[in-house]
mmCIF file of C-alpha atoms in Angstrom:
data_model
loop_
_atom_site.group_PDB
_atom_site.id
_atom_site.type_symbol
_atom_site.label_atom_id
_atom_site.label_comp_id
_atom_site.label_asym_id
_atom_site.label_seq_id
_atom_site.Cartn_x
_atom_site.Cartn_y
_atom_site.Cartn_z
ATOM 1 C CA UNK U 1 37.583 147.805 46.135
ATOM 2 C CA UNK U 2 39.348 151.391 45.371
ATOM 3 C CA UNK U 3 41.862 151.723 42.344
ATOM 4 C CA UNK U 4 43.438 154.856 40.670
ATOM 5 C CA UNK U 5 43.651 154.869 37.083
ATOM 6 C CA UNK U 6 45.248 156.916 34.752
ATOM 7 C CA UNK U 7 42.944 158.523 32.336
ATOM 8 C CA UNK U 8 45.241 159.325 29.395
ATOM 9 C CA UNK U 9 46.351 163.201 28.361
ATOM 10 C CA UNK U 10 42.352 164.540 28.086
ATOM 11 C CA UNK U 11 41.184 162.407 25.457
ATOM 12 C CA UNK U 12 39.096 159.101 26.119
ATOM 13 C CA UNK U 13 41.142 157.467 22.968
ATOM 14 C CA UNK U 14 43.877 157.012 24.928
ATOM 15 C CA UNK U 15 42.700 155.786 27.544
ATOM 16 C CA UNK U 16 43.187 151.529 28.617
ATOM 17 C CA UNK U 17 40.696 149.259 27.841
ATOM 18 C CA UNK U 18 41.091 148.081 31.288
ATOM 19 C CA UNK U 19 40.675 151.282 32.518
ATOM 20 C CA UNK U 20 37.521 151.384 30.602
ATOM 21 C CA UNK U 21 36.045 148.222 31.814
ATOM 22 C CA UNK U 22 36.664 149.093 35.223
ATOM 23 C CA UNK U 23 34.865 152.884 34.827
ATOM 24 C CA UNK U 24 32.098 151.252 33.336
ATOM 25 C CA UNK U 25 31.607 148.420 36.051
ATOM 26 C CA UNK U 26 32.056 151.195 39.032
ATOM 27 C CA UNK U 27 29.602 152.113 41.876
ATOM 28 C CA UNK U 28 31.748 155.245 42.409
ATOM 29 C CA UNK U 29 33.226 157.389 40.145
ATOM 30 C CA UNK U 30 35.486 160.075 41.303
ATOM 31 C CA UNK U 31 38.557 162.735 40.175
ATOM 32 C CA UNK U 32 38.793 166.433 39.447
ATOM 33 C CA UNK U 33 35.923 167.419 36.915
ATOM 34 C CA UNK U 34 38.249 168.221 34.100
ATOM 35 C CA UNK U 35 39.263 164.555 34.402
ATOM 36 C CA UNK U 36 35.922 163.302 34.809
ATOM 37 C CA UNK U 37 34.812 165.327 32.053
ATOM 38 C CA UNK U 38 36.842 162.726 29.906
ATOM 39 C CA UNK U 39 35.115 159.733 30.796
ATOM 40 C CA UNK U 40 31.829 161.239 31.157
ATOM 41 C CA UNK U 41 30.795 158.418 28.828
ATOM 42 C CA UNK U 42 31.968 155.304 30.461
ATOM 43 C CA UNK U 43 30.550 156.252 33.991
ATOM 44 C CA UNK U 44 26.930 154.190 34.377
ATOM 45 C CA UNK U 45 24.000 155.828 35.606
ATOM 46 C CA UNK U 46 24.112 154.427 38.651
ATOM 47 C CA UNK U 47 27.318 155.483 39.813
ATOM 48 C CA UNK U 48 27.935 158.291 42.149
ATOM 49 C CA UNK U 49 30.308 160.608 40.841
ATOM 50 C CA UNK U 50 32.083 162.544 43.425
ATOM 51 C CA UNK U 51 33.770 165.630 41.966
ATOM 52 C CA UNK U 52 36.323 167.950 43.556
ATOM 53 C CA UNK U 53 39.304 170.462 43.392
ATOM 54 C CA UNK U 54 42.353 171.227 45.005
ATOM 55 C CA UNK U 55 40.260 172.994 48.026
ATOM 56 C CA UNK U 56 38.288 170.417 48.452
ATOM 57 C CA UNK U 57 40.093 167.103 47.241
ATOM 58 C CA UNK U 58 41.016 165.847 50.631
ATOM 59 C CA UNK U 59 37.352 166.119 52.314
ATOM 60 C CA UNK U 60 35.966 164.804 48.612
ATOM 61 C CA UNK U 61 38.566 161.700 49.316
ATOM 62 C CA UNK U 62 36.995 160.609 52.554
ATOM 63 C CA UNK U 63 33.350 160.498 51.347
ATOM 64 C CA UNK U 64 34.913 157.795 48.769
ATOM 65 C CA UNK U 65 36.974 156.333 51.207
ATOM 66 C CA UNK U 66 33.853 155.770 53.257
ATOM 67 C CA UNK U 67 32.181 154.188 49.817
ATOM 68 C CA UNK U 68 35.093 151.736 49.781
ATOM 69 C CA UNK U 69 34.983 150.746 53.305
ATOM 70 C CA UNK U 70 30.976 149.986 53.146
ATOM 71 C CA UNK U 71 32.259 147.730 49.783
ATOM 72 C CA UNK U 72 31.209 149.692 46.659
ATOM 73 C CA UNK U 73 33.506 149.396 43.714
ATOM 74 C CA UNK U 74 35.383 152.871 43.587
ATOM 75 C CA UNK U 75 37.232 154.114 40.924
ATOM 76 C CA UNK U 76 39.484 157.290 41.078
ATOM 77 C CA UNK U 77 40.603 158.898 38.007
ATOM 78 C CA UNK U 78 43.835 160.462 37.113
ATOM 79 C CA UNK U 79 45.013 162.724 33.913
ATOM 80 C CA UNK U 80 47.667 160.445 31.970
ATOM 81 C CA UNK U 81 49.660 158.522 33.973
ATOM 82 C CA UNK U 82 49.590 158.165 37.817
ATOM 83 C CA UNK U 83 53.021 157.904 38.705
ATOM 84 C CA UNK U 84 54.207 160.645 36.232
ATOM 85 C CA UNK U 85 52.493 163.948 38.234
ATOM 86 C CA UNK U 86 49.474 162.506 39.882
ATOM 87 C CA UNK U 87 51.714 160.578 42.520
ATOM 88 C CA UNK U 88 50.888 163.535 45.353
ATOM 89 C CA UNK U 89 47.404 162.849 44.725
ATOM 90 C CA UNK U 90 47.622 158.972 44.603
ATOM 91 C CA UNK U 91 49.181 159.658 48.440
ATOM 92 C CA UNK U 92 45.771 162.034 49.575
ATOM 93 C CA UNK U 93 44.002 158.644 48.347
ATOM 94 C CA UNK U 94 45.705 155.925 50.352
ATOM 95 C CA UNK U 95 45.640 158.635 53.400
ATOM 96 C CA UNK U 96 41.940 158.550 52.806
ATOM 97 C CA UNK U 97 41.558 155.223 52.904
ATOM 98 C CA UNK U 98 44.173 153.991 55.262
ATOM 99 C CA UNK U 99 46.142 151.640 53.184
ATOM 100 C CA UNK U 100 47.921 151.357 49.989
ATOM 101 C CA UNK U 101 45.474 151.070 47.400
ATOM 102 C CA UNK U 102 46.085 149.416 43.504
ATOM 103 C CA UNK U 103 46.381 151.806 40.506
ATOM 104 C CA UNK U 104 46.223 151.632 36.859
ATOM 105 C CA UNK U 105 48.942 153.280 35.048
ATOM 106 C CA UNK U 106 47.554 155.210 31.613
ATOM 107 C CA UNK U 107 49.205 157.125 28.859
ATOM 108 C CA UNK U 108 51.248 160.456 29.775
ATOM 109 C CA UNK U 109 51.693 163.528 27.914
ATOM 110 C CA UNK U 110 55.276 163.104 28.541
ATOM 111 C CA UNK U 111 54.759 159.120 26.569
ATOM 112 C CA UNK U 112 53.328 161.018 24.037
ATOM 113 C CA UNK U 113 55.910 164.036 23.540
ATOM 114 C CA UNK U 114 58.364 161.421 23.385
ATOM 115 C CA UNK U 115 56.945 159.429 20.299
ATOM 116 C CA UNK U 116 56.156 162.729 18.478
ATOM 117 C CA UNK U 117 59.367 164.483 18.929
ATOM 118 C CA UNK U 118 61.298 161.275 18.438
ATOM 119 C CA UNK U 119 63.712 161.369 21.399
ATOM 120 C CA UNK U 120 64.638 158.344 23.328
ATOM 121 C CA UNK U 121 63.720 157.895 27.156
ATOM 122 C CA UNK U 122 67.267 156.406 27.668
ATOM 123 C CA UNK U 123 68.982 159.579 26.315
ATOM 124 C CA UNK U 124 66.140 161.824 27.909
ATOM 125 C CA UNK U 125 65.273 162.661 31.894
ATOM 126 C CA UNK U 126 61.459 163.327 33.002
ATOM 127 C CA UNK U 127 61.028 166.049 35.293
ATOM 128 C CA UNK U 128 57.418 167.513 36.863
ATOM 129 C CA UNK U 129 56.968 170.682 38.844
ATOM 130 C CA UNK U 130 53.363 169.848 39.158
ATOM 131 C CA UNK U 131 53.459 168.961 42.393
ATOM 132 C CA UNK U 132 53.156 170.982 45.999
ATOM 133 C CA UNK U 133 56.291 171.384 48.126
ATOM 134 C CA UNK U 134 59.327 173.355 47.269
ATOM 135 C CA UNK U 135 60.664 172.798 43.933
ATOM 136 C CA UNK U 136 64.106 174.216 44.265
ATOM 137 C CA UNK U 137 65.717 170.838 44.169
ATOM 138 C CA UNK U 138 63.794 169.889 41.098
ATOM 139 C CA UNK U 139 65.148 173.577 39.390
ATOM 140 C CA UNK U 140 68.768 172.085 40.385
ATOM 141 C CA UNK U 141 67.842 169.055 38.837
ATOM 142 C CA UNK U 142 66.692 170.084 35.612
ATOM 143 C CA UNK U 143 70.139 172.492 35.602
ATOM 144 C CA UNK U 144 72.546 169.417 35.982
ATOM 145 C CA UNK U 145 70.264 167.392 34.028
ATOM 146 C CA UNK U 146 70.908 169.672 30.859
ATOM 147 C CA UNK U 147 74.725 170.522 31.636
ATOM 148 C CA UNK U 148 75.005 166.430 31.405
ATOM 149 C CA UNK U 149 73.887 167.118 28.003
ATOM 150 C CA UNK U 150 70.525 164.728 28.191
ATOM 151 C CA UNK U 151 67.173 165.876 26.912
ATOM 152 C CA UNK U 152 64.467 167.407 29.564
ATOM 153 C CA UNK U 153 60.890 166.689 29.234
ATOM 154 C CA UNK U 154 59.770 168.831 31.749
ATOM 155 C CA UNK U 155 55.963 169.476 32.941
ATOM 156 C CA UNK U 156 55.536 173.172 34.439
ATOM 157 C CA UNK U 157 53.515 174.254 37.683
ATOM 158 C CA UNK U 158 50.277 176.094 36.864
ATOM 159 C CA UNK U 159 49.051 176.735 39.981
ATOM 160 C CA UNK U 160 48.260 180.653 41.327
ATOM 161 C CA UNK U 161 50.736 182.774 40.331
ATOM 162 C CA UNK U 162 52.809 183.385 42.944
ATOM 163 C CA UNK U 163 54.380 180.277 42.519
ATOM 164 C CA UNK U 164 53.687 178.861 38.789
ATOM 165 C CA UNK U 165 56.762 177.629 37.314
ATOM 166 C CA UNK U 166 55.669 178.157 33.289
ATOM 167 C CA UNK U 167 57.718 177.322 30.182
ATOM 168 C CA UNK U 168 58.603 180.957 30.015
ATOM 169 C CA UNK U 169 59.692 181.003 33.729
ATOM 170 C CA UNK U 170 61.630 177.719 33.533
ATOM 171 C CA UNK U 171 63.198 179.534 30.411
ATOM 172 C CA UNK U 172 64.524 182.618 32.541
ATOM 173 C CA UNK U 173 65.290 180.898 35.339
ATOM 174 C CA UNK U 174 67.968 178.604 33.250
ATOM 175 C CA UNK U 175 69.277 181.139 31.061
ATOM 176 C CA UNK U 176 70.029 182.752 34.729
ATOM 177 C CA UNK U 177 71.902 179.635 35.961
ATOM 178 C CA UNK U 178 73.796 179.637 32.865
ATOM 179 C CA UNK U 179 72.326 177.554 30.154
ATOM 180 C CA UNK U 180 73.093 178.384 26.583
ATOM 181 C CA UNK U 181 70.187 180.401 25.613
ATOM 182 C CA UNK U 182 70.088 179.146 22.314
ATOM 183 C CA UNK U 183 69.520 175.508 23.495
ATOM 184 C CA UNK U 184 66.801 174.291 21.262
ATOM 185 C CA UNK U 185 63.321 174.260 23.258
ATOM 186 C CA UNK U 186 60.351 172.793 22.094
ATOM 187 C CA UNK U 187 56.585 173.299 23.930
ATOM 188 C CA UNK U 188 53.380 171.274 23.272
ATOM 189 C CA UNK U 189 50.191 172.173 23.830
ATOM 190 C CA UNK U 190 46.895 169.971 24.130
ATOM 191 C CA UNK U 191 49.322 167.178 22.388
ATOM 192 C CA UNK U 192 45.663 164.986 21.532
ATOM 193 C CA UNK U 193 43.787 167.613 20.308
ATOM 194 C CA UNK U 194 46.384 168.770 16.928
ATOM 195 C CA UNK U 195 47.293 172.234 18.048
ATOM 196 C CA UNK U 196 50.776 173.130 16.749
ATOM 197 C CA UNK U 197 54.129 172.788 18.581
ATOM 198 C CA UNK U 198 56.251 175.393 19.066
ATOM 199 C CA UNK U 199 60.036 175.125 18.434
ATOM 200 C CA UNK U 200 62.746 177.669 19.053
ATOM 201 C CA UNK U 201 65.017 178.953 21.905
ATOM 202 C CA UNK U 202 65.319 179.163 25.230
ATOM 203 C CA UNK U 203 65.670 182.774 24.785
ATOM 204 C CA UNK U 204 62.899 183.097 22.366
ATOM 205 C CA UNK U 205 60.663 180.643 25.017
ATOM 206 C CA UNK U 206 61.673 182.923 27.559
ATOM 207 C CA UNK U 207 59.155 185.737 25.925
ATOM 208 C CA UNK U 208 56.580 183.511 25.035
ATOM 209 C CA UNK U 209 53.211 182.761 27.507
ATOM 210 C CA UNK U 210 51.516 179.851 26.752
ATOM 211 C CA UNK U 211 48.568 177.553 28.166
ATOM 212 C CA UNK U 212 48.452 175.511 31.255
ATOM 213 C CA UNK U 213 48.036 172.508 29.042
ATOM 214 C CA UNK U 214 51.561 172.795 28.066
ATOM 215 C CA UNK U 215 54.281 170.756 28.368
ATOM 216 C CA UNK U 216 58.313 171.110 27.817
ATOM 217 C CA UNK U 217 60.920 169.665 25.812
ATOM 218 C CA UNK U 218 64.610 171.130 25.857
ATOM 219 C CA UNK U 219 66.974 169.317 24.080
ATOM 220 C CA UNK U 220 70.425 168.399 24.286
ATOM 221 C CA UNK U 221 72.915 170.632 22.457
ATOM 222 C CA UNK U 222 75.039 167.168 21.908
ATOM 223 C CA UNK U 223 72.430 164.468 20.852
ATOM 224 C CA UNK U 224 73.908 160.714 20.880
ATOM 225 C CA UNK U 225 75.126 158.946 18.070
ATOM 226 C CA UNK U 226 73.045 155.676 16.943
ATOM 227 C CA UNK U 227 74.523 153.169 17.668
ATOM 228 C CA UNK U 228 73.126 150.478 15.810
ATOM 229 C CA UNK U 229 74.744 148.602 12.820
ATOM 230 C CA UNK U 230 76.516 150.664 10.007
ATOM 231 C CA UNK U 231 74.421 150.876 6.721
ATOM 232 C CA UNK U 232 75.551 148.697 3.729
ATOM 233 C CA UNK U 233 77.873 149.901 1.568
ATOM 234 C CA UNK U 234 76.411 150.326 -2.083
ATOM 235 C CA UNK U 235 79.003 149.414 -4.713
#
């Protein structure tokens, strides 16, 4: 047995009770340390944990691969929700082992910016640049996205510099393709562990570096309307 689950946003309170019971009842425990480093206390004693990093991820994924094939119970762990920014990662695994494998979905930052800064996902569109490829179509995107006047919750790229896409860099880069610069921006950092937002400008954004654990929200200049049921009328 191999399945991915989604750890929550670096803090073992959020993450499933499922998710938990399967952790606990695993022969192999593996993920990126920072991840692992969250469920430290669930893994048994007489798991293997396999740790790893983007260097060595895919050779890491074959030793568990192998673990799966001989039948251990293997468990793969994700930081919040699989199919939010882990989903390049979820395809090293099934390459690994050769076949689609099951996953667990978990709680996202993006879930959680959501609830906090009280925008609907109907009204709102979820874009990640955490991911490896080009990410010029996903720029585009997040430009058409905002000119349709939705909300962006929008997960920068932290890797090595010469291509991290940060808050301050997806600030510039719309302001350049003509977004208002005073289109109100919002950026959260370590949302579980009560650090402060920051709200403000794109502009303002635009000179402001902030954390890798970060994560975006630019919203609409025209929000919708409710549209539930008119309030009573008091006489």
């Amino acid at each position: 047995m191999i399945i991915c689950i989604g750890a929550g946003p670096g803090d073992i309170g959020y993450l499933t009770q499922r998710g938990a019971e399967l952790i606990r009842d695993a022969d192999v425990v593996a993920g990126f340390e920072a991840v692992l480093n969250v469920v430290r206390s669930l893994i048994p004693e007489t798991a293997r944990v396999v740790s790893m990093g983007y260097r060595d991820q895919v050779e890491q994924l074959d030793n568990v691969a192998v673990e799966h094939h001989a039948g251990k119970k293997c468990v793969v762990v994700f930081m919040g929700d699989i199919h939010f920014s882990g989903f390049q990662y979820l395809e090293r695994v099934e390459r690994a082992c050769g076949h689609p494998v099951e996953s667990l979905p978990g709680i996202s930052s993006a879930q959680i910016l959501a609830s906090r800064a009280k925008v609907c996902f109907d009204e709102t569109t979820f874009i990640t640049f955490h991911r490896r490829g080009d990410l010029e179509p996903f720029k585009r995107h997040l430009v058409h996205v905002l000119q349709d006047q939705r909300n962006a919750i929008v997960i920068p790229c932290p890797w090595d510099a010469a291509r991290s896409f940060m808050p301050w860099h997806i600030a510039k880069y719309l302001i350049e393709q003509g977004i208002p610069p005073n289109q109100p921006t919002e950026v959260w950092e370590n949302l579980t562990r009560g650090e402060a937002e920051w709200h403000g400008t794109l502009a303002e954004c635009a000179e402001r570096e902030v954390s890798d654990m970060s994560i975006m929200l630019i919203r609409t200049m025209a929000p919708m309307a409710s549209q539930i049921e008119p309030a009573p009328v008091v006489a």
